[in-house]
């Protein structure tokens, strides 16, 4: 048995998400099919983050096992050749030992959320950003966000259908800054609840608009109730940037 | 007669270019159609830069005239509403006096060229960058590029079918820098020859690969012969960023 670790970039737009589903094409299925096409083996891919439909990745990580041995660079070239018509590319392939698990060995995940904050809708970045036409105060959003870092019960920011055993997570960083017409949110944690980043961004946007204060954010977190939080930000602005082991 | 100046962002991918042509959809035609749909008037749009098929714009500028008066914000909203299914958006609309000409009044045009310089092909930025897998030396490219700034006969970097009267142009800036996996080229001049930016980038890439020296660039420029220059870089990496008046 030979285990491979792959690092993947994809445009989530055309997919039902990372995970294999019966209702449409998934990133996982596309890569499993490409592995089968070159190796003849039917594999199951384990991803570090199960990104939702429309969510993008710059550096998703996954692993799979092959019976037969191939050098990593052969796997890399062959899988990318079979993926060439899809907006999915393996950035890196590495042979790893069988103790490596893309999901359970991960020590830190970094997500990026892009808000296009200008009056005109996006033309070039359609499907790649959340368009918010009214001006947002990025500094106020960043200040309010700092009350959310550290270890908390994140029930307020957790999707109802989230399957995690515990709602307690440790948010290592939640940085928000304006870069020209964009507001860029960078979030790091060992692991996240389902929709946690999108729910955090959707709620902090209320601070950016001046509708909520930093105190409202603190109160929402303390309520431990999804109904106390703001709306879920759209999938299109979210990117899984990096997974560290 | 009422003249309007518009600032436009578009994804050049689905279009035959800025200029109206019989062989496919153009950006100019799409906007002229949108203006007709709301005003009932048939207008001709004059653009600052006639971008080729596949070339993008962050801030193309154009002007047109209407018989009937509409406030600029009405024009803005109405034209964008008619363009909503296309990757074209008016960022700004301004009423201007009839001496303003988008093409002839322009004092400075800024273009950006993006090279994705990494082993893996682009997934997220397909059609938005020139993918060069072999490592490029951005500092060497920048140093060589400095011999091209200033006033020169740019015949070497001019498309054969270029219609400009003179091949003499003044290049104000030609800056090349690495930003992570990308090499970003920023070029400014009052005006450009046809394919000038793409021919400059395609030639400077030879320096980045170590195939050419800065002296080869100087010699190519002095030759005043298109055959002495390098290949034309692909359209997909080029962006018309800004036009100043």
PDB file of N, CA, C and O in Angstrom, chain A residues 73-133:
ATOM      1  N   UNK A  73       6.097  11.979  -8.959  1.00  0.00           N
ATOM      2  CA  UNK A  73       6.023  12.871 -10.133  1.00  0.00           C
ATOM      3  C   UNK A  73       5.223  12.237 -11.276  1.00  0.00           C
ATOM      4  O   UNK A  73       4.621  12.937 -12.073  1.00  0.00           O
ATOM      5  N   UNK A  74       5.189  10.901 -11.331  1.00  0.00           N
ATOM      6  CA  UNK A  74       4.367  10.210 -12.345  1.00  0.00           C
ATOM      7  C   UNK A  74       2.888  10.398 -12.018  1.00  0.00           C
ATOM      8  O   UNK A  74       2.061  10.647 -12.888  1.00  0.00           O
ATOM      9  N   UNK A  75       2.560  10.232 -10.733  1.00  0.00           N
ATOM     10  CA  UNK A  75       1.180  10.439 -10.289  1.00  0.00           C
ATOM     11  C   UNK A  75       0.755  11.868 -10.617  1.00  0.00           C
ATOM     12  O   UNK A  75      -0.326  12.106 -11.174  1.00  0.00           O
ATOM     13  N   UNK A  76       1.646  12.802 -10.316  1.00  0.00           N
ATOM     14  CA  UNK A  76       1.373  14.221 -10.529  1.00  0.00           C
ATOM     15  C   UNK A  76       1.022  14.510 -11.995  1.00  0.00           C
ATOM     16  O   UNK A  76      -0.034  15.070 -12.307  1.00  0.00           O
ATOM     17  N   UNK A  77       1.918  14.088 -12.879  1.00  0.00           N
ATOM     18  CA  UNK A  77       1.711  14.337 -14.308  1.00  0.00           C
ATOM     19  C   UNK A  77       0.475  13.648 -14.857  1.00  0.00           C
ATOM     20  O   UNK A  77      -0.315  14.243 -15.602  1.00  0.00           O
ATOM     21  N   UNK A  78       0.285  12.398 -14.456  1.00  0.00           N
ATOM     22  CA  UNK A  78      -0.817  11.606 -15.016  1.00  0.00           C
ATOM     23  C   UNK A  78      -2.177  12.143 -14.555  1.00  0.00           C
ATOM     24  O   UNK A  78      -3.117  12.273 -15.349  1.00  0.00           O
ATOM     25  N   UNK A  79      -2.290  12.449 -13.265  1.00  0.00           N
ATOM     26  CA  UNK A  79      -3.576  12.940 -12.756  1.00  0.00           C
ATOM     27  C   UNK A  79      -3.889  14.301 -13.373  1.00  0.00           C
ATOM     28  O   UNK A  79      -5.015  14.549 -13.831  1.00  0.00           O
ATOM     29  N   UNK A  80      -2.889  15.179 -13.439  1.00  0.00           N
ATOM     30  CA  UNK A  80      -3.137  16.493 -14.058  1.00  0.00           C
ATOM     31  C   UNK A  80      -3.518  16.368 -15.529  1.00  0.00           C
ATOM     32  O   UNK A  80      -4.350  17.127 -16.021  1.00  0.00           O
ATOM     33  N   UNK A  81      -2.935  15.414 -16.228  1.00  0.00           N
ATOM     34  CA  UNK A  81      -3.300  15.214 -17.640  1.00  0.00           C
ATOM     35  C   UNK A  81      -4.774  14.838 -17.755  1.00  0.00           C
ATOM     36  O   UNK A  81      -5.490  15.356 -18.621  1.00  0.00           O
ATOM     37  N   UNK A  82      -5.247  13.990 -16.865  1.00  0.00           N
ATOM     38  CA  UNK A  82      -6.652  13.577 -16.922  1.00  0.00           C
ATOM     39  C   UNK A  82      -7.603  14.675 -16.435  1.00  0.00           C
ATOM     40  O   UNK A  82      -8.789  14.649 -16.748  1.00  0.00           O
ATOM     41  N   UNK A  83      -7.085  15.622 -15.673  1.00  0.00           N
ATOM     42  CA  UNK A  83      -7.925  16.724 -15.153  1.00  0.00           C
ATOM     43  C   UNK A  83      -7.896  17.962 -16.053  1.00  0.00           C
ATOM     44  O   UNK A  83      -8.522  18.965 -15.748  1.00  0.00           O
ATOM     45  N   UNK A  84      -7.193  17.875 -17.184  1.00  0.00           N
ATOM     46  CA  UNK A  84      -6.846  19.117 -17.890  1.00  0.00           C
ATOM     47  C   UNK A  84      -8.043  19.928 -18.381  1.00  0.00           C
ATOM     48  O   UNK A  84      -7.937  21.140 -18.554  1.00  0.00           O
ATOM     49  N   UNK A  85      -9.205  19.288 -18.585  1.00  0.00           N
ATOM     50  CA  UNK A  85     -10.366  20.045 -19.050  1.00  0.00           C
ATOM     51  C   UNK A  85     -11.200  20.618 -17.904  1.00  0.00           C
ATOM     52  O   UNK A  85     -12.229  21.252 -18.140  1.00  0.00           O
ATOM     53  N   UNK A  86     -10.774  20.385 -16.685  1.00  0.00           N
ATOM     54  CA  UNK A  86     -11.524  20.863 -15.519  1.00  0.00           C
ATOM     55  C   UNK A  86     -10.726  21.937 -14.777  1.00  0.00           C
ATOM     56  O   UNK A  86      -9.496  21.946 -14.852  1.00  0.00           O
ATOM     57  N   UNK A  87     -11.401  22.836 -14.058  1.00  0.00           N
ATOM     58  CA  UNK A  87     -10.662  23.860 -13.295  1.00  0.00           C
ATOM     59  C   UNK A  87     -10.147  23.310 -11.966  1.00  0.00           C
ATOM     60  O   UNK A  87     -10.415  23.846 -10.895  1.00  0.00           O
ATOM     61  N   UNK A  88      -9.429  22.199 -12.072  1.00  0.00           N
ATOM     62  CA  UNK A  88      -8.813  21.540 -10.916  1.00  0.00           C
ATOM     63  C   UNK A  88      -7.379  21.215 -11.313  1.00  0.00           C
ATOM     64  O   UNK A  88      -7.166  20.689 -12.409  1.00  0.00           O
ATOM     65  N   UNK A  89      -6.423  21.505 -10.436  1.00  0.00           N
ATOM     66  CA  UNK A  89      -5.043  21.135 -10.740  1.00  0.00           C
ATOM     67  C   UNK A  89      -4.343  20.686  -9.461  1.00  0.00           C
ATOM     68  O   UNK A  89      -4.552  21.250  -8.393  1.00  0.00           O
ATOM     69  N   UNK A  90      -3.554  19.619  -9.586  1.00  0.00           N
ATOM     70  CA  UNK A  90      -2.704  19.214  -8.469  1.00  0.00           C
ATOM     71  C   UNK A  90      -1.467  20.105  -8.494  1.00  0.00           C
ATOM     72  O   UNK A  90      -0.739  20.130  -9.477  1.00  0.00           O
ATOM     73  N   UNK A  91      -1.240  20.815  -7.392  1.00  0.00           N
ATOM     74  CA  UNK A  91      -0.063  21.666  -7.307  1.00  0.00           C
ATOM     75  C   UNK A  91       1.130  20.854  -6.869  1.00  0.00           C
ATOM     76  O   UNK A  91       2.268  21.198  -7.173  1.00  0.00           O
ATOM     77  N   UNK A  92       0.890  19.808  -6.112  1.00  0.00           N
ATOM     78  CA  UNK A  92       1.996  19.037  -5.556  1.00  0.00           C
ATOM     79  C   UNK A  92       1.513  17.627  -5.238  1.00  0.00           C
ATOM     80  O   UNK A  92       0.353  17.433  -4.855  1.00  0.00           O
ATOM     81  N   UNK A  93       2.390  16.658  -5.410  1.00  0.00           N
ATOM     82  CA  UNK A  93       2.113  15.267  -5.021  1.00  0.00           C
ATOM     83  C   UNK A  93       3.344  14.757  -4.278  1.00  0.00           C
ATOM     84  O   UNK A  93       4.477  14.960  -4.743  1.00  0.00           O
ATOM     85  N   UNK A  94       3.116  14.107  -3.159  1.00  0.00           N
ATOM     86  CA  UNK A  94       4.219  13.634  -2.326  1.00  0.00           C
ATOM     87  C   UNK A  94       3.881  12.231  -1.834  1.00  0.00           C
ATOM     88  O   UNK A  94       2.741  11.983  -1.416  1.00  0.00           O
ATOM     89  N   UNK A  95       4.851  11.331  -1.856  1.00  0.00           N
ATOM     90  CA  UNK A  95       4.665  10.021  -1.227  1.00  0.00           C
ATOM     91  C   UNK A  95       4.816  10.208   0.276  1.00  0.00           C
ATOM     92  O   UNK A  95       5.773  10.843   0.724  1.00  0.00           O
ATOM     93  N   UNK A  96       3.863   9.716   1.048  1.00  0.00           N
ATOM     94  CA  UNK A  96       3.921   9.894   2.511  1.00  0.00           C
ATOM     95  C   UNK A  96       3.722   8.530   3.179  1.00  0.00           C
ATOM     96  O   UNK A  96       3.245   7.582   2.551  1.00  0.00           O
ATOM     97  N   UNK A  97       4.047   8.444   4.474  1.00  0.00           N
ATOM     98  CA  UNK A  97       3.841   7.153   5.126  1.00  0.00           C
ATOM     99  C   UNK A  97       2.392   7.023   5.564  1.00  0.00           C
ATOM    100  O   UNK A  97       1.634   7.990   5.580  1.00  0.00           O
ATOM    101  N   UNK A  98       2.024   5.805   5.924  1.00  0.00           N
ATOM    102  CA  UNK A  98       0.600   5.533   6.121  1.00  0.00           C
ATOM    103  C   UNK A  98       0.016   6.132   7.394  1.00  0.00           C
ATOM    104  O   UNK A  98      -1.179   6.024   7.646  1.00  0.00           O
ATOM    105  N   UNK A  99       0.862   6.784   8.202  1.00  0.00           N
ATOM    106  CA  UNK A  99       0.325   7.492   9.367  1.00  0.00           C
ATOM    107  C   UNK A  99      -0.259   8.854   9.007  1.00  0.00           C
ATOM    108  O   UNK A  99      -0.987   9.455   9.790  1.00  0.00           O
ATOM    109  N   UNK A 100       0.091   9.322   7.809  1.00  0.00           N
ATOM    110  CA  UNK A 100      -0.421  10.633   7.395  1.00  0.00           C
ATOM    111  C   UNK A 100      -1.902  10.529   7.042  1.00  0.00           C
ATOM    112  O   UNK A 100      -2.313   9.679   6.246  1.00  0.00           O
ATOM    113  N   UNK A 101      -2.708  11.434   7.617  1.00  0.00           N
ATOM    114  CA  UNK A 101      -4.130  11.508   7.265  1.00  0.00           C
ATOM    115  C   UNK A 101      -4.467  12.971   6.974  1.00  0.00           C
ATOM    116  O   UNK A 101      -4.284  13.837   7.842  1.00  0.00           O
ATOM    117  N   UNK A 102      -4.926  13.266   5.761  1.00  0.00           N
ATOM    118  CA  UNK A 102      -5.126  14.657   5.341  1.00  0.00           C
ATOM    119  C   UNK A 102      -6.065  15.389   6.291  1.00  0.00           C
ATOM    120  O   UNK A 102      -5.856  16.572   6.599  1.00  0.00           O
ATOM    121  N   UNK A 103      -7.079  14.711   6.784  1.00  0.00           N
ATOM    122  CA  UNK A 103      -8.041  15.381   7.664  1.00  0.00           C
ATOM    123  C   UNK A 103      -7.582  15.384   9.121  1.00  0.00           C
ATOM    124  O   UNK A 103      -7.550  16.427   9.767  1.00  0.00           O
ATOM    125  N   UNK A 104      -7.203  14.218   9.629  1.00  0.00           N
ATOM    126  CA  UNK A 104      -6.946  14.131  11.070  1.00  0.00           C
ATOM    127  C   UNK A 104      -5.553  14.594  11.484  1.00  0.00           C
ATOM    128  O   UNK A 104      -5.328  14.934  12.644  1.00  0.00           O
ATOM    129  N   UNK A 105      -4.599  14.562  10.552  1.00  0.00           N
ATOM    130  CA  UNK A 105      -3.253  15.026  10.912  1.00  0.00           C
ATOM    131  C   UNK A 105      -3.107  16.544  10.809  1.00  0.00           C
ATOM    132  O   UNK A 105      -2.082  17.085  11.220  1.00  0.00           O
ATOM    133  N   UNK A 106      -4.098  17.227  10.263  1.00  0.00           N
ATOM    134  CA  UNK A 106      -3.961  18.673  10.022  1.00  0.00           C
ATOM    135  C   UNK A 106      -3.826  19.432  11.338  1.00  0.00           C
ATOM    136  O   UNK A 106      -4.568  19.198  12.283  1.00  0.00           O
ATOM    137  N   UNK A 107      -2.862  20.360  11.379  1.00  0.00           N
ATOM    138  CA  UNK A 107      -2.649  21.164  12.589  1.00  0.00           C
ATOM    139  C   UNK A 107      -3.217  22.570  12.441  1.00  0.00           C
ATOM    140  O   UNK A 107      -3.564  23.211  13.421  1.00  0.00           O
ATOM    141  N   UNK A 108      -3.298  23.055  11.204  1.00  0.00           N
ATOM    142  CA  UNK A 108      -3.839  24.399  11.011  1.00  0.00           C
ATOM    143  C   UNK A 108      -4.396  24.560   9.593  1.00  0.00           C
ATOM    144  O   UNK A 108      -3.760  24.181   8.619  1.00  0.00           O
ATOM    145  N   UNK A 109      -5.584  25.125   9.530  1.00  0.00           N
ATOM    146  CA  UNK A 109      -6.221  25.421   8.248  1.00  0.00           C
ATOM    147  C   UNK A 109      -6.347  26.942   8.108  1.00  0.00           C
ATOM    148  O   UNK A 109      -6.715  27.621   9.061  1.00  0.00           O
ATOM    149  N   UNK A 110      -6.029  27.437   6.917  1.00  0.00           N
ATOM    150  CA  UNK A 110      -6.157  28.873   6.646  1.00  0.00           C
ATOM    151  C   UNK A 110      -7.192  29.084   5.545  1.00  0.00           C
ATOM    152  O   UNK A 110      -7.101  28.482   4.469  1.00  0.00           O
ATOM    153  N   UNK A 111      -8.167  29.908   5.842  1.00  0.00           N
ATOM    154  CA  UNK A 111      -9.162  30.308   4.847  1.00  0.00           C
ATOM    155  C   UNK A 111      -9.039  31.805   4.576  1.00  0.00           C
ATOM    156  O   UNK A 111      -8.629  32.583   5.450  1.00  0.00           O
ATOM    157  N   UNK A 112      -9.426  32.158   3.349  1.00  0.00           N
ATOM    158  CA  UNK A 112      -9.470  33.558   2.923  1.00  0.00           C
ATOM    159  C   UNK A 112     -10.898  33.840   2.487  1.00  0.00           C
ATOM    160  O   UNK A 112     -11.528  32.979   1.847  1.00  0.00           O
ATOM    161  N   UNK A 113     -11.419  35.010   2.851  1.00  0.00           N
ATOM    162  CA  UNK A 113     -12.735  35.411   2.343  1.00  0.00           C
ATOM    163  C   UNK A 113     -12.592  36.790   1.704  1.00  0.00           C
ATOM    164  O   UNK A 113     -12.085  37.722   2.331  1.00  0.00           O
ATOM    165  N   UNK A 114     -13.037  36.891   0.441  1.00  0.00           N
ATOM    166  CA  UNK A 114     -12.907  38.141  -0.317  1.00  0.00           C
ATOM    167  C   UNK A 114     -14.271  38.822  -0.487  1.00  0.00           C
ATOM    168  O   UNK A 114     -15.193  38.235  -1.065  1.00  0.00           O
ATOM    169  N   UNK A 115     -14.364  40.060  -0.013  1.00  0.00           N
ATOM    170  CA  UNK A 115     -15.561  40.890  -0.223  1.00  0.00           C
ATOM    171  C   UNK A 115     -15.188  41.983  -1.229  1.00  0.00           C
ATOM    172  O   UNK A 115     -14.222  42.717  -0.998  1.00  0.00           O
ATOM    173  N   UNK A 116     -15.912  42.079  -2.328  1.00  0.00           N
ATOM    174  CA  UNK A 116     -15.707  43.202  -3.258  1.00  0.00           C
ATOM    175  C   UNK A 116     -16.641  44.315  -2.796  1.00  0.00           C
ATOM    176  O   UNK A 116     -17.857  44.189  -2.881  1.00  0.00           O
ATOM    177  N   UNK A 117     -16.045  45.395  -2.309  1.00  0.00           N
ATOM    178  CA  UNK A 117     -16.825  46.460  -1.668  1.00  0.00           C
ATOM    179  C   UNK A 117     -16.747  47.746  -2.492  1.00  0.00           C
ATOM    180  O   UNK A 117     -15.932  48.622  -2.234  1.00  0.00           O
ATOM    181  N   UNK A 118     -17.602  47.796  -3.501  1.00  0.00           N
ATOM    182  CA  UNK A 118     -17.663  48.957  -4.392  1.00  0.00           C
ATOM    183  C   UNK A 118     -19.055  49.000  -5.005  1.00  0.00           C
ATOM    184  O   UNK A 118     -19.762  47.975  -5.016  1.00  0.00           O
ATOM    185  N   UNK A 119     -19.458  50.148  -5.545  1.00  0.00           N
ATOM    186  CA  UNK A 119     -20.816  50.245  -6.103  1.00  0.00           C
ATOM    187  C   UNK A 119     -21.060  49.290  -7.282  1.00  0.00           C
ATOM    188  O   UNK A 119     -22.150  48.734  -7.401  1.00  0.00           O
ATOM    189  N   UNK A 120     -20.054  49.097  -8.157  1.00  0.00           N
ATOM    190  CA  UNK A 120     -20.276  48.272  -9.362  1.00  0.00           C
ATOM    191  C   UNK A 120     -20.119  46.791  -9.053  1.00  0.00           C
ATOM    192  O   UNK A 120     -19.158  46.383  -8.399  1.00  0.00           O
ATOM    193  N   UNK A 121     -21.052  45.992  -9.545  1.00  0.00           N
ATOM    194  CA  UNK A 121     -20.946  44.541  -9.388  1.00  0.00           C
ATOM    195  C   UNK A 121     -19.653  44.040 -10.051  1.00  0.00           C
ATOM    196  O   UNK A 121     -19.106  44.708 -10.926  1.00  0.00           O
ATOM    197  N   UNK A 122     -19.189  42.839  -9.677  1.00  0.00           N
ATOM    198  CA  UNK A 122     -17.961  42.325 -10.296  1.00  0.00           C
ATOM    199  C   UNK A 122     -18.212  41.854 -11.723  1.00  0.00           C
ATOM    200  O   UNK A 122     -19.236  41.233 -11.998  1.00  0.00           O
ATOM    201  N   UNK A 123     -17.268  42.167 -12.619  1.00  0.00           N
ATOM    202  CA  UNK A 123     -17.316  41.593 -13.969  1.00  0.00           C
ATOM    203  C   UNK A 123     -16.228  40.518 -14.042  1.00  0.00           C
ATOM    204  O   UNK A 123     -16.505  39.362 -14.330  1.00  0.00           O
ATOM    205  N   UNK A 124     -14.985  40.895 -13.724  1.00  0.00           N
ATOM    206  CA  UNK A 124     -13.882  39.936 -13.800  1.00  0.00           C
ATOM    207  C   UNK A 124     -13.940  38.905 -12.679  1.00  0.00           C
ATOM    208  O   UNK A 124     -13.559  37.757 -12.882  1.00  0.00           O
ATOM    209  N   UNK A 125     -14.398  39.282 -11.499  1.00  0.00           N
ATOM    210  CA  UNK A 125     -14.362  38.377 -10.355  1.00  0.00           C
ATOM    211  C   UNK A 125     -15.733  37.838  -9.966  1.00  0.00           C
ATOM    212  O   UNK A 125     -15.945  37.445  -8.822  1.00  0.00           O
ATOM    213  N   UNK A 126     -16.630  37.772 -10.952  1.00  0.00           N
ATOM    214  CA  UNK A 126     -17.936  37.166 -10.693  1.00  0.00           C
ATOM    215  C   UNK A 126     -17.746  35.713 -10.242  1.00  0.00           C
ATOM    216  O   UNK A 126     -16.989  34.972 -10.851  1.00  0.00           O
ATOM    217  N   UNK A 127     -18.403  35.323  -9.152  1.00  0.00           N
ATOM    218  CA  UNK A 127     -18.268  33.956  -8.648  1.00  0.00           C
ATOM    219  C   UNK A 127     -17.027  33.744  -7.799  1.00  0.00           C
ATOM    220  O   UNK A 127     -16.792  32.648  -7.305  1.00  0.00           O
ATOM    221  N   UNK A 128     -16.238  34.807  -7.621  1.00  0.00           N
ATOM    222  CA  UNK A 128     -14.977  34.705  -6.863  1.00  0.00           C
ATOM    223  C   UNK A 128     -14.975  35.595  -5.628  1.00  0.00           C
ATOM    224  O   UNK A 128     -14.021  35.579  -4.859  1.00  0.00           O
ATOM    225  N   UNK A 129     -16.004  36.433  -5.481  1.00  0.00           N
ATOM    226  CA  UNK A 129     -16.074  37.382  -4.360  1.00  0.00           C
ATOM    227  C   UNK A 129     -17.526  37.517  -3.928  1.00  0.00           C
ATOM    228  O   UNK A 129     -18.457  37.158  -4.659  1.00  0.00           O
ATOM    229  N   UNK A 130     -17.703  38.052  -2.704  1.00  0.00           N
ATOM    230  CA  UNK A 130     -19.037  38.487  -2.266  1.00  0.00           C
ATOM    231  C   UNK A 130     -19.113  39.969  -2.579  1.00  0.00           C
ATOM    232  O   UNK A 130     -18.291  40.751  -2.078  1.00  0.00           O
ATOM    233  N   UNK A 131     -20.060  40.368  -3.389  1.00  0.00           N
ATOM    234  CA  UNK A 131     -20.215  41.770  -3.753  1.00  0.00           C
ATOM    235  C   UNK A 131     -21.103  42.473  -2.729  1.00  0.00           C
ATOM    236  O   UNK A 131     -22.273  42.123  -2.578  1.00  0.00           O
ATOM    237  N   UNK A 132     -20.530  43.465  -2.036  1.00  0.00           N
ATOM    238  CA  UNK A 132     -21.288  44.292  -1.087  1.00  0.00           C
ATOM    239  C   UNK A 132     -21.157  45.740  -1.560  1.00  0.00           C
ATOM    240  O   UNK A 132     -20.078  46.332  -1.452  1.00  0.00           O
ATOM    241  N   UNK A 133     -22.209  46.315  -2.127  1.00  0.00           N
ATOM    242  CA  UNK A 133     -22.059  47.656  -2.707  1.00  0.00           C
ATOM    243  C   UNK A 133     -21.929  48.791  -1.688  1.00  0.00           C
ATOM    244  O   UNK A 133     -21.237  49.766  -1.941  1.00  0.00           O
TER     245      UNK A 133
END
